[in-house]
C-alpha atoms as one frame of an Amber mdcrd trajectory, in Angstrom:
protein
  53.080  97.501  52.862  54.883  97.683  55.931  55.718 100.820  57.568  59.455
 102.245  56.712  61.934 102.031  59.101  63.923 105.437  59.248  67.314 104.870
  59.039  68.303 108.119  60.742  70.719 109.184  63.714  68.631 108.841  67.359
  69.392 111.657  68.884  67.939 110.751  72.193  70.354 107.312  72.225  73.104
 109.156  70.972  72.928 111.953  73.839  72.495 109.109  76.399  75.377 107.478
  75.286  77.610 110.708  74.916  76.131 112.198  78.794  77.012 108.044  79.589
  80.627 108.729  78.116  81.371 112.296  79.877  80.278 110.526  83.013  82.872
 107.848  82.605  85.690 110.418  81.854  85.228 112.908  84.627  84.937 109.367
  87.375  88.070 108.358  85.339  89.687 111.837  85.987  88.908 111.399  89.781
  89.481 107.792  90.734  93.469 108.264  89.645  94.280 111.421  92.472  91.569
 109.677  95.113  93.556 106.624  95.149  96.709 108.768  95.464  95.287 110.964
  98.096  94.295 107.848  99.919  97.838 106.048  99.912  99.554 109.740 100.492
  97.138 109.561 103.459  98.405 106.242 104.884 101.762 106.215 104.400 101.677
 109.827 106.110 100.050 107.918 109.253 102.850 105.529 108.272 105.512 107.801
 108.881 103.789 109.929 111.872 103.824 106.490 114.123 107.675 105.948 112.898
 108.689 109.386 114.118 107.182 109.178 117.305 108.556 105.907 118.198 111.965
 107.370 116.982 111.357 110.654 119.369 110.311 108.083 122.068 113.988 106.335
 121.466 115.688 109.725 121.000 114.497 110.910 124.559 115.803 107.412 126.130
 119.048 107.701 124.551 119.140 111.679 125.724 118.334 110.145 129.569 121.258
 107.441 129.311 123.814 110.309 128.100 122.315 111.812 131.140 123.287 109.015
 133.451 126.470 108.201 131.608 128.170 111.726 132.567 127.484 111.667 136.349
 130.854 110.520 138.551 131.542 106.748 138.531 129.126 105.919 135.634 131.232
 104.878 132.869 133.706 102.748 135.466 130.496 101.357 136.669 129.191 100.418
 132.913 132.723  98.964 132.383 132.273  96.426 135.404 128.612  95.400 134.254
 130.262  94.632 131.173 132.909  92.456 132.784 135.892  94.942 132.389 138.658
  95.127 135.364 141.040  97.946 136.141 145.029  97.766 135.135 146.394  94.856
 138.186 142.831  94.203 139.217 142.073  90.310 139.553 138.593  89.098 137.788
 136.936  86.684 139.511 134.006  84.734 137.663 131.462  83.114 140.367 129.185
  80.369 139.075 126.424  78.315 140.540 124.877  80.939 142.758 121.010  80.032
 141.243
């Protein structure tokens, strides 16, 4: 007769599989704020390299206000841009290159 095959619970399976499942869960539990950390992380170095080149523009900008109040400036801007006093005469000159 062969020998009887006991048809109870394996305890040493069962805790595998249960230590196996509480394993899962707690890498579960972490994966979800790593990944968030991560992007948070990125879009902060993201943002850090946008405000710098912003502060880079804002101190140009601060410079040409700068310029743009001394004496003469704006009348000078106003020529470079083609604009003639009140009974001035504009003269366009082509064909010096």
């Amino acid at each position: 007769m062969p020998p009887r095959r006991s048809l109870g619970i394996r305890w040493d399976r069962l805790g595998r599989w249960a230590l196996l499942g509480v394993f899962a869960l707690v890498l579960y539990l972490y994966i979800g704020p790593a990944l968030t950390w991560i992007s948070t992380y990125k879009e902060a170095s993201r943002q850090r390299e946008a405000v710098a080149e912003l502060r880079a523009e804002n101190e140009r900008l601060e410079q040409r206000k700068a310029e743009l109040k001394e004496p003469g400036a704006i009348e000078r801007e106003a020529r470079r841009l083609g604009m003639v006093k009140a009974g001035e005469r504009a003269y366009i000159v082509e064909g010096l290159k």
